[in-house]
Amino acid sequence: MLTNERHEYILGLLDQKQTIKIQEIVDDTGASESTIRRDLTELENRQLLVRVFGGAVLPGRNLSEPSISDKSTRNLEEKIKLAKYAASFVQEGDSVFLDAGTTTFQMIPFLKDKDVVVVTNGLTLVDALNEHGITTYLTGGLMKSRTGAMVGSQTIQALMNYRFDLCFLGVNGFHPDYGYTTPDPEEAAVKRLASTYARKTFVLADHTKANQVSFAKIMDLDGADLIVNEIDRHMMEQLEKKTTVKVEKQ
Amino acid sequence: MLTNERHEYILGLLDQKQTIKIQEIVDDTGASESTIRRDLTELENRQLLVRVFGGAVLPGRNLSEPSISDKSTRNLEEKIKLAKYAASFVQEGDSVFLDAGTTTFQMIPFLKDKDVVVVTNGLTLVDALNEHGITTYLTGGLMKSRTGAMVGSQTIQALMNYRFDLCFLGVNGFHPDYGYTTPDPEEAAVKRLASTYARKTFVLADHTKANQVSFAKIMDLDGADLIVNEIDRHMMEQLEKKTTVKVEKQ
DNA sequence: CCAAAATCAATCATAATCATTCATAAGCAG
DNA sequence: CTGCTTATGAATGATTATGATTGATTTTGG
């Protein structure tokens, strides 16, 4: 069976069934597992399907889960600890910028008794902030449906009206040479600007972000203190040359 | 059965039945109890359900959906008809301001194929706009937890950046002499300003709002066309002296 | 209030799936 | 035929999902 034929076959099957298992395709086509895997990776790169553990699903939010690409709920325990630690830097009455993101989201419960004012561009944080009775300002701007973040010129303009005691950012990667990075340039711009209006900025990152580099640079390491929870000695030494590292200990 | 399939299955079942027992899912899917538990914790982390002892229930919607308790569901049928009628005034490619509120919320499904750009100060509308793939700008501002509206100086400032083809507002009362009114002065200010930047403004009001007067005045009747669905002759005559009235007929 | 039953979180070993590597085979141009 | 590229299949060690077990917690029914 030709490569193209297999691809057609896979897509056809997927269209019918919404979900396919790798083993199914192997049985049907007679090709080896390795080959089918290669097919799936290729088709995923062309955005014709989304791979999941054990098979693939049609693209589009239905069956494909945000967490797969995003890993948003992956290290949730870790993120909660990180968030709690981060929240401990917040003083009574502070004005705080909270970035859109899952780690900053976890900070919210720990802020409720601190009488803070929160400014955020993250729509996913809204309900939780509301539930905990925290005074909240939204930046406004264009709504990015994928991330639930608000971005764009209006977000920028809104930020200029505020000054923060503290600014908490999530990132997709931190690296001694390439600094803090994230996939979306517009979101990077918002993060960057928010931090310039803050007396002090913290970046929250779990261990999976170490040495990762994403497309859009937010700023160099020295632009913000880094809050992490586990990190090897060698990495630590390198980072501490560039910035202050706060380690959350179990 | 793939993990994603199970997740979809669980959410689907939950959507149908509002409540599910773990044992049910175990029986239906053939997966072990441990696995189902893991699924539930994961889905709970993503806020797609809430775990309870013995199973799971649908998440209690906060700002994402109009609260079921208050009057919003009372005249829901009426509001949907009203909303559909209102949406019929929207042209392909229009830029539209949607006020925070339950009636404007109902307009969203009818806008999805019109390629519109929506600007709103209503956090309750966000999820629905997102789900229907509508390009959306949020005004930003102070979040009012009770109504899910954004208000204040920043909202005002944001509005000045936009011009609308159409502006749709909800109100708490309309009255021939006292005009359109609503309980909150800040929200009134936002409504008023949004309408001044629109080529045409509509107020949506069901029959319970007739002759009602609330604390904060938005504007006189002639500031906007009034969309209603049932109204007695006498009232109608009085209103038509002041403004254009569009009546949604069954 | 107590005790039995049900449900739970935490842990572990196992099984399934994964990415990576390497060697082979097939196609093709010179 | 030789040398090159590409597709394939098998093998590896790593990662992830799963199912069973444990003892703790919560609910239920007196």
PDB file of N, CA, C and O in Angstrom, chain A residues 199-242:
ATOM      1  N   ARG A 199       6.471  47.022  40.196  1.00  0.00           N
ATOM      2  CA  ARG A 199       7.618  47.245  41.059  1.00  0.00           C
ATOM      3  C   ARG A 199       8.494  45.992  41.060  1.00  0.00           C
ATOM      4  O   ARG A 199       9.715  46.064  41.110  1.00  0.00           O
ATOM      5  N   LYS A 200       7.840  44.846  40.994  1.00  0.00           N
ATOM      6  CA  LYS A 200       8.586  43.585  41.012  1.00  0.00           C
ATOM      7  C   LYS A 200       7.824  42.538  40.208  1.00  0.00           C
ATOM      8  O   LYS A 200       6.603  42.426  40.312  1.00  0.00           O
ATOM      9  N   THR A 201       8.553  41.772  39.412  1.00  0.00           N
ATOM     10  CA  THR A 201       7.912  40.767  38.568  1.00  0.00           C
ATOM     11  C   THR A 201       8.432  39.375  38.890  1.00  0.00           C
ATOM     12  O   THR A 201       9.633  39.177  39.074  1.00  0.00           O
ATOM     13  N   PHE A 202       7.496  38.420  38.967  1.00  0.00           N
ATOM     14  CA  PHE A 202       7.866  37.019  39.154  1.00  0.00           C
ATOM     15  C   PHE A 202       7.396  36.198  37.958  1.00  0.00           C
ATOM     16  O   PHE A 202       6.295  36.414  37.463  1.00  0.00           O
ATOM     17  N   VAL A 203       8.241  35.281  37.541  1.00  0.00           N
ATOM     18  CA  VAL A 203       7.820  34.306  36.540  1.00  0.00           C
ATOM     19  C   VAL A 203       7.630  32.962  37.230  1.00  0.00           C
ATOM     20  O   VAL A 203       8.507  32.512  37.974  1.00  0.00           O
ATOM     21  N   LEU A 204       6.482  32.342  37.028  1.00  0.00           N
ATOM     22  CA  LEU A 204       6.212  31.025  37.612  1.00  0.00           C
ATOM     23  C   LEU A 204       6.436  29.952  36.558  1.00  0.00           C
ATOM     24  O   LEU A 204       5.871  30.026  35.468  1.00  0.00           O
ATOM     25  N   ALA A 205       7.252  28.973  36.887  1.00  0.00           N
ATOM     26  CA  ALA A 205       7.513  27.923  35.901  1.00  0.00           C
ATOM     27  C   ALA A 205       7.777  26.594  36.600  1.00  0.00           C
ATOM     28  O   ALA A 205       8.596  26.528  37.507  1.00  0.00           O
ATOM     29  N   ASP A 206       7.089  25.571  36.177  1.00  0.00           N
ATOM     30  CA  ASP A 206       7.390  24.256  36.731  1.00  0.00           C
ATOM     31  C   ASP A 206       8.599  23.660  36.013  1.00  0.00           C
ATOM     32  O   ASP A 206       9.103  24.221  35.047  1.00  0.00           O
ATOM     33  N   HIS A 207       9.029  22.511  36.467  1.00  0.00           N
ATOM     34  CA  HIS A 207      10.307  21.980  35.988  1.00  0.00           C
ATOM     35  C   HIS A 207      10.303  21.630  34.505  1.00  0.00           C
ATOM     36  O   HIS A 207      11.353  21.563  33.882  1.00  0.00           O
ATOM     37  N   THR A 208       9.115  21.440  33.921  1.00  0.00           N
ATOM     38  CA  THR A 208       9.077  21.086  32.497  1.00  0.00           C
ATOM     39  C   THR A 208       9.473  22.262  31.596  1.00  0.00           C
ATOM     40  O   THR A 208       9.705  22.079  30.413  1.00  0.00           O
ATOM     41  N   LYS A 209       9.522  23.445  32.164  1.00  0.00           N
ATOM     42  CA  LYS A 209       9.828  24.627  31.351  1.00  0.00           C
ATOM     43  C   LYS A 209      11.321  24.936  31.283  1.00  0.00           C
ATOM     44  O   LYS A 209      11.739  25.821  30.548  1.00  0.00           O
ATOM     45  N   ALA A 210      12.086  24.206  32.072  1.00  0.00           N
ATOM     46  CA  ALA A 210      13.518  24.487  32.141  1.00  0.00           C
ATOM     47  C   ALA A 210      14.197  24.239  30.799  1.00  0.00           C
ATOM     48  O   ALA A 210      13.950  23.231  30.144  1.00  0.00           O
ATOM     49  N   ASN A 211      14.986  25.196  30.398  1.00  0.00           N
ATOM     50  CA  ASN A 211      15.756  25.098  29.156  1.00  0.00           C
ATOM     51  C   ASN A 211      14.902  25.032  27.894  1.00  0.00           C
ATOM     52  O   ASN A 211      15.415  24.735  26.826  1.00  0.00           O
ATOM     53  N   GLN A 212      13.616  25.277  28.025  1.00  0.00           N
ATOM     54  CA  GLN A 212      12.750  25.303  26.853  1.00  0.00           C
ATOM     55  C   GLN A 212      12.818  26.679  26.204  1.00  0.00           C
ATOM     56  O   GLN A 212      12.929  27.689  26.890  1.00  0.00           O
ATOM     57  N   VAL A 213      12.738  26.686  24.896  1.00  0.00           N
ATOM     58  CA  VAL A 213      12.699  27.950  24.173  1.00  0.00           C
ATOM     59  C   VAL A 213      11.501  27.935  23.239  1.00  0.00           C
ATOM     60  O   VAL A 213      11.318  26.999  22.467  1.00  0.00           O
ATOM     61  N   SER A 214      10.675  28.944  23.338  1.00  0.00           N
ATOM     62  CA  SER A 214       9.496  29.044  22.501  1.00  0.00           C
ATOM     63  C   SER A 214       9.695  30.204  21.525  1.00  0.00           C
ATOM     64  O   SER A 214      10.718  30.873  21.545  1.00  0.00           O
ATOM     65  N   PHE A 215       8.727  30.440  20.666  1.00  0.00           N
ATOM     66  CA  PHE A 215       8.916  31.388  19.566  1.00  0.00           C
ATOM     67  C   PHE A 215       9.139  32.839  20.001  1.00  0.00           C
ATOM     68  O   PHE A 215      10.076  33.499  19.566  1.00  0.00           O
ATOM     69  N   ALA A 216       8.279  33.332  20.850  1.00  0.00           N
ATOM     70  CA  ALA A 216       8.302  34.761  21.153  1.00  0.00           C
ATOM     71  C   ALA A 216       9.016  35.052  22.475  1.00  0.00           C
ATOM     72  O   ALA A 216       8.663  34.501  23.517  1.00  0.00           O
ATOM     73  N   LYS A 217       9.979  35.919  22.407  1.00  0.00           N
ATOM     74  CA  LYS A 217      10.725  36.255  23.612  1.00  0.00           C
ATOM     75  C   LYS A 217       9.980  37.305  24.429  1.00  0.00           C
ATOM     76  O   LYS A 217       9.504  38.303  23.897  1.00  0.00           O
ATOM     77  N   ILE A 218       9.879  37.079  25.712  1.00  0.00           N
ATOM     78  CA  ILE A 218       9.237  38.056  26.581  1.00  0.00           C
ATOM     79  C   ILE A 218      10.284  39.029  27.093  1.00  0.00           C
ATOM     80  O   ILE A 218      10.156  40.228  26.938  1.00  0.00           O
ATOM     81  N   MET A 219      11.309  38.482  27.695  1.00  0.00           N
ATOM     82  CA  MET A 219      12.410  39.323  28.178  1.00  0.00           C
ATOM     83  C   MET A 219      13.545  38.427  28.651  1.00  0.00           C
ATOM     84  O   MET A 219      13.408  37.202  28.690  1.00  0.00           O
ATOM     85  N   ASP A 220      14.655  39.058  29.000  1.00  0.00           N
ATOM     86  CA  ASP A 220      15.775  38.296  29.530  1.00  0.00           C
ATOM     87  C   ASP A 220      15.464  37.835  30.951  1.00  0.00           C
ATOM     88  O   ASP A 220      14.566  38.366  31.601  1.00  0.00           O
ATOM     89  N   LEU A 221      16.243  36.881  31.384  1.00  0.00           N
ATOM     90  CA  LEU A 221      16.015  36.331  32.717  1.00  0.00           C
ATOM     91  C   LEU A 221      16.043  37.402  33.803  1.00  0.00           C
ATOM     92  O   LEU A 221      15.287  37.347  34.766  1.00  0.00           O
ATOM     93  N   ASP A 222      16.918  38.393  33.633  1.00  0.00           N
ATOM     94  CA  ASP A 222      17.065  39.366  34.711  1.00  0.00           C
ATOM     95  C   ASP A 222      15.871  40.312  34.829  1.00  0.00           C
ATOM     96  O   ASP A 222      15.816  41.136  35.737  1.00  0.00           O
ATOM     97  N   GLY A 223      14.925  40.186  33.917  1.00  0.00           N
ATOM     98  CA  GLY A 223      13.753  41.046  33.971  1.00  0.00           C
ATOM     99  C   GLY A 223      12.760  40.639  35.048  1.00  0.00           C
ATOM    100  O   GLY A 223      11.854  41.408  35.388  1.00  0.00           O
ATOM    101  N   ALA A 224      12.922  39.439  35.576  1.00  0.00           N
ATOM    102  CA  ALA A 224      11.976  38.970  36.584  1.00  0.00           C
ATOM    103  C   ALA A 224      12.627  37.916  37.469  1.00  0.00           C
ATOM    104  O   ALA A 224      13.513  37.179  37.020  1.00  0.00           O
ATOM    105  N   ASP A 225      12.195  37.852  38.707  1.00  0.00           N
ATOM    106  CA  ASP A 225      12.606  36.738  39.555  1.00  0.00           C
ATOM    107  C   ASP A 225      11.919  35.474  39.056  1.00  0.00           C
ATOM    108  O   ASP A 225      10.786  35.521  38.583  1.00  0.00           O
ATOM    109  N   LEU A 226      12.612  34.365  39.178  1.00  0.00           N
ATOM    110  CA  LEU A 226      12.073  33.105  38.696  1.00  0.00           C
ATOM    111  C   LEU A 226      11.648  32.226  39.868  1.00  0.00           C
ATOM    112  O   LEU A 226      12.430  31.974  40.777  1.00  0.00           O
ATOM    113  N   ILE A 227      10.400  31.794  39.841  1.00  0.00           N
ATOM    114  CA  ILE A 227       9.909  30.897  40.882  1.00  0.00           C
ATOM    115  C   ILE A 227       9.768  29.497  40.311  1.00  0.00           C
ATOM    116  O   ILE A 227       8.992  29.270  39.387  1.00  0.00           O
ATOM    117  N   VAL A 228      10.543  28.569  40.826  1.00  0.00           N
ATOM    118  CA  VAL A 228      10.489  27.184  40.354  1.00  0.00           C
ATOM    119  C   VAL A 228      10.383  26.258  41.555  1.00  0.00           C
ATOM    120  O   VAL A 228      10.541  26.691  42.696  1.00  0.00           O
ATOM    121  N   ASN A 229      10.156  24.981  41.312  1.00  0.00           N
ATOM    122  CA  ASN A 229      10.084  24.101  42.467  1.00  0.00           C
ATOM    123  C   ASN A 229      11.140  23.000  42.517  1.00  0.00           C
ATOM    124  O   ASN A 229      11.551  22.607  43.578  1.00  0.00           O
ATOM    125  N   GLU A 230      11.563  22.525  41.383  1.00  0.00           N
ATOM    126  CA  GLU A 230      12.673  21.591  41.470  1.00  0.00           C
ATOM    127  C   GLU A 230      13.603  21.850  40.292  1.00  0.00           C
ATOM    128  O   GLU A 230      13.167  22.130  39.188  1.00  0.00           O
ATOM    129  N   ILE A 231      14.854  21.739  40.548  1.00  0.00           N
ATOM    130  CA  ILE A 231      15.791  22.146  39.526  1.00  0.00           C
ATOM    131  C   ILE A 231      17.161  21.583  39.901  1.00  0.00           C
ATOM    132  O   ILE A 231      17.514  21.529  41.067  1.00  0.00           O
ATOM    133  N   ASP A 232      17.889  21.094  38.908  1.00  0.00           N
ATOM    134  CA  ASP A 232      19.161  20.466  39.269  1.00  0.00           C
ATOM    135  C   ASP A 232      20.246  21.513  39.519  1.00  0.00           C
ATOM    136  O   ASP A 232      20.148  22.654  39.083  1.00  0.00           O
ATOM    137  N   ARG A 233      21.246  21.093  40.213  1.00  0.00           N
ATOM    138  CA  ARG A 233      22.304  21.982  40.690  1.00  0.00           C
ATOM    139  C   ARG A 233      22.959  22.792  39.566  1.00  0.00           C
ATOM    140  O   ARG A 233      23.136  24.006  39.680  1.00  0.00           O
ATOM    141  N   HIS A 234      23.288  22.082  38.514  1.00  0.00           N
ATOM    142  CA  HIS A 234      24.001  22.720  37.417  1.00  0.00           C
ATOM    143  C   HIS A 234      23.171  23.864  36.819  1.00  0.00           C
ATOM    144  O   HIS A 234      23.638  24.982  36.632  1.00  0.00           O
ATOM    145  N   MET A 235      21.910  23.538  36.537  1.00  0.00           N
ATOM    146  CA  MET A 235      20.979  24.523  35.990  1.00  0.00           C
ATOM    147  C   MET A 235      20.874  25.717  36.928  1.00  0.00           C
ATOM    148  O   MET A 235      20.928  26.867  36.518  1.00  0.00           O
ATOM    149  N   MET A 236      20.731  25.388  38.190  1.00  0.00           N
ATOM    150  CA  MET A 236      20.574  26.413  39.216  1.00  0.00           C
ATOM    151  C   MET A 236      21.723  27.406  39.181  1.00  0.00           C
ATOM    152  O   MET A 236      21.505  28.618  39.197  1.00  0.00           O
ATOM    153  N   GLU A 237      22.934  26.888  39.105  1.00  0.00           N
ATOM    154  CA  GLU A 237      24.100  27.779  39.102  1.00  0.00           C
ATOM    155  C   GLU A 237      24.072  28.704  37.902  1.00  0.00           C
ATOM    156  O   GLU A 237      24.341  29.898  38.004  1.00  0.00           O
ATOM    157  N   GLN A 238      23.724  28.130  36.770  1.00  0.00           N
ATOM    158  CA  GLN A 238      23.660  28.946  35.557  1.00  0.00           C
ATOM    159  C   GLN A 238      22.626  30.059  35.678  1.00  0.00           C
ATOM    160  O   GLN A 238      22.867  31.201  35.294  1.00  0.00           O
ATOM    161  N   LEU A 239      21.464  29.698  36.227  1.00  0.00           N
ATOM    162  CA  LEU A 239      20.386  30.672  36.333  1.00  0.00           C
ATOM    163  C   LEU A 239      20.739  31.790  37.299  1.00  0.00           C
ATOM    164  O   LEU A 239      20.456  32.964  37.055  1.00  0.00           O
ATOM    165  N   GLU A 240      21.384  31.404  38.373  1.00  0.00           N
ATOM    166  CA  GLU A 240      21.649  32.404  39.406  1.00  0.00           C
ATOM    167  C   GLU A 240      22.668  33.442  38.976  1.00  0.00           C
ATOM    168  O   GLU A 240      22.798  34.484  39.613  1.00  0.00           O
ATOM    169  N   LYS A 241      23.377  33.149  37.920  1.00  0.00           N
ATOM    170  CA  LYS A 241      24.254  34.188  37.370  1.00  0.00           C
ATOM    171  C   LYS A 241      23.430  35.305  36.748  1.00  0.00           C
ATOM    172  O   LYS A 241      23.875  36.433  36.626  1.00  0.00           O
ATOM    173  N   LYS A 242      22.223  34.943  36.303  1.00  0.00           N
ATOM    174  CA  LYS A 242      21.432  35.906  35.536  1.00  0.00           C
ATOM    175  C   LYS A 242      20.290  36.541  36.318  1.00  0.00           C
ATOM    176  O   LYS A 242      19.872  37.647  36.015  1.00  0.00           O
TER     177      LYS A 242
END
